[in-house]
Amino acid sequence: MKKQILIFATITTIVLTSCSKEKIETIETGGNEEIATAKSGSGGSSLTPEKGLLGRYEFNGNLKDTTGKLTNGVPTVNRVLYTTDRKGAAGKAIRFNGAYGVNIFSVPLDSNMSVSVWVKYDMLPTVYQRQMVSCPHSFSLSQVENTFQAAHYYYGGGIVLGPLPVNNNWHHLAATFDGNNLKFYIDGVLQAMGSSAADSGPIVPKSDYLLGYGYNAGYKYWMGSMDDLRFYKKILSDSEVQALKNL
C-alpha cells in the first residue's frame, strides 16, 4: 500500500511540475496573440508575428494575398516570371526583369504601419533610383546603385532614410512608421531612423502599391527578385523584425 501511495505521489509531482512549467512559459510570452512559437528542426525556436498582418504575398507561383484581406496582385503585362526563392525552392519568388511591374490596388493605410519583404537585385541602376516597393502615400523601398533606401511619403513631404550599401544576395528589408517616425531595417538590424515636420497631413484611407517599378521622371523598372512581401497595420518591434528575418 505504501508503495502504491509513493508511486501516485511521484506521478502527481511530475504532472504538477509539467503544468507549472507550461504556465511559466505562457506568462513569459505574456499570452501575446501576435507571437506564435515555431520549433525548428535544430531544436531552436523563432517568433513569428501574425497579429496585425494586413496582407501577405508569398509569390509561390502566383500573385495571391494569402490572408484574403487584400486584392491579389495585377501585373502590368500578361506574363509574370518566377524564380528560386531565398531558401532555394524553385518557382517560389517573383522575378522582375526590368520590363514589367505588379500593382496591388486599394491597400488600407493607417498611422501605424509596417512593411516586410525579401529582395535580391540583378542590376545596379546608376542614373535613377529604382523602386522595389512603392506607394505615393506610404512606404517606398528602393535601390540606388548598390544601396537600398526607405522612405515614407505624405502630400508635400516625406522622410527618406539611407542609402545603405548591400551586395546582390538575398536581403530582408523592413520599415515601420508610427505617424511621425520612420525606422529602416536590413537583415533584422535597425540601420536608420528619422522624422520630419514636413511629413504631416491627412492619412489617405487607401492607396495603391507598385512592385518592381515606380515613377521617377517617368516610370522606371527594377531588375531583381522578391519574396514574402507583408503589410502590417501595426508597428513591428525589433524582435519581430528579427524573427521575420529568421523565417
Short mmCIF file of N, CA, C and O in Angstrom, two decimals, residues 50 102 124 193:
data_model
loop_
_atom_site.label_atom_id
_atom_site.label_comp_id
_atom_site.label_asym_id
_atom_site.label_seq_id
_atom_site.Cartn_x
_atom_site.Cartn_y
_atom_site.Cartn_z
N GLU A 50 2.09 37.57 -36.22
CA GLU A 50 0.92 37.36 -37.06
C GLU A 50 -0.17 38.39 -36.82
O GLU A 50 -0.88 38.78 -37.73
N VAL A 102 4.05 44.99 -60.87
CA VAL A 102 2.82 44.42 -60.32
C VAL A 102 2.14 45.48 -59.48
O VAL A 102 2.80 46.22 -58.72
N LEU A 124 22.68 47.14 -61.21
CA LEU A 124 22.97 48.36 -60.47
C LEU A 124 22.47 49.56 -61.27
O LEU A 124 23.12 49.99 -62.23
N MET A 193 16.88 55.70 -38.59
CA MET A 193 15.57 56.15 -38.18
C MET A 193 15.54 57.67 -38.26
O MET A 193 16.57 58.33 -38.17
#
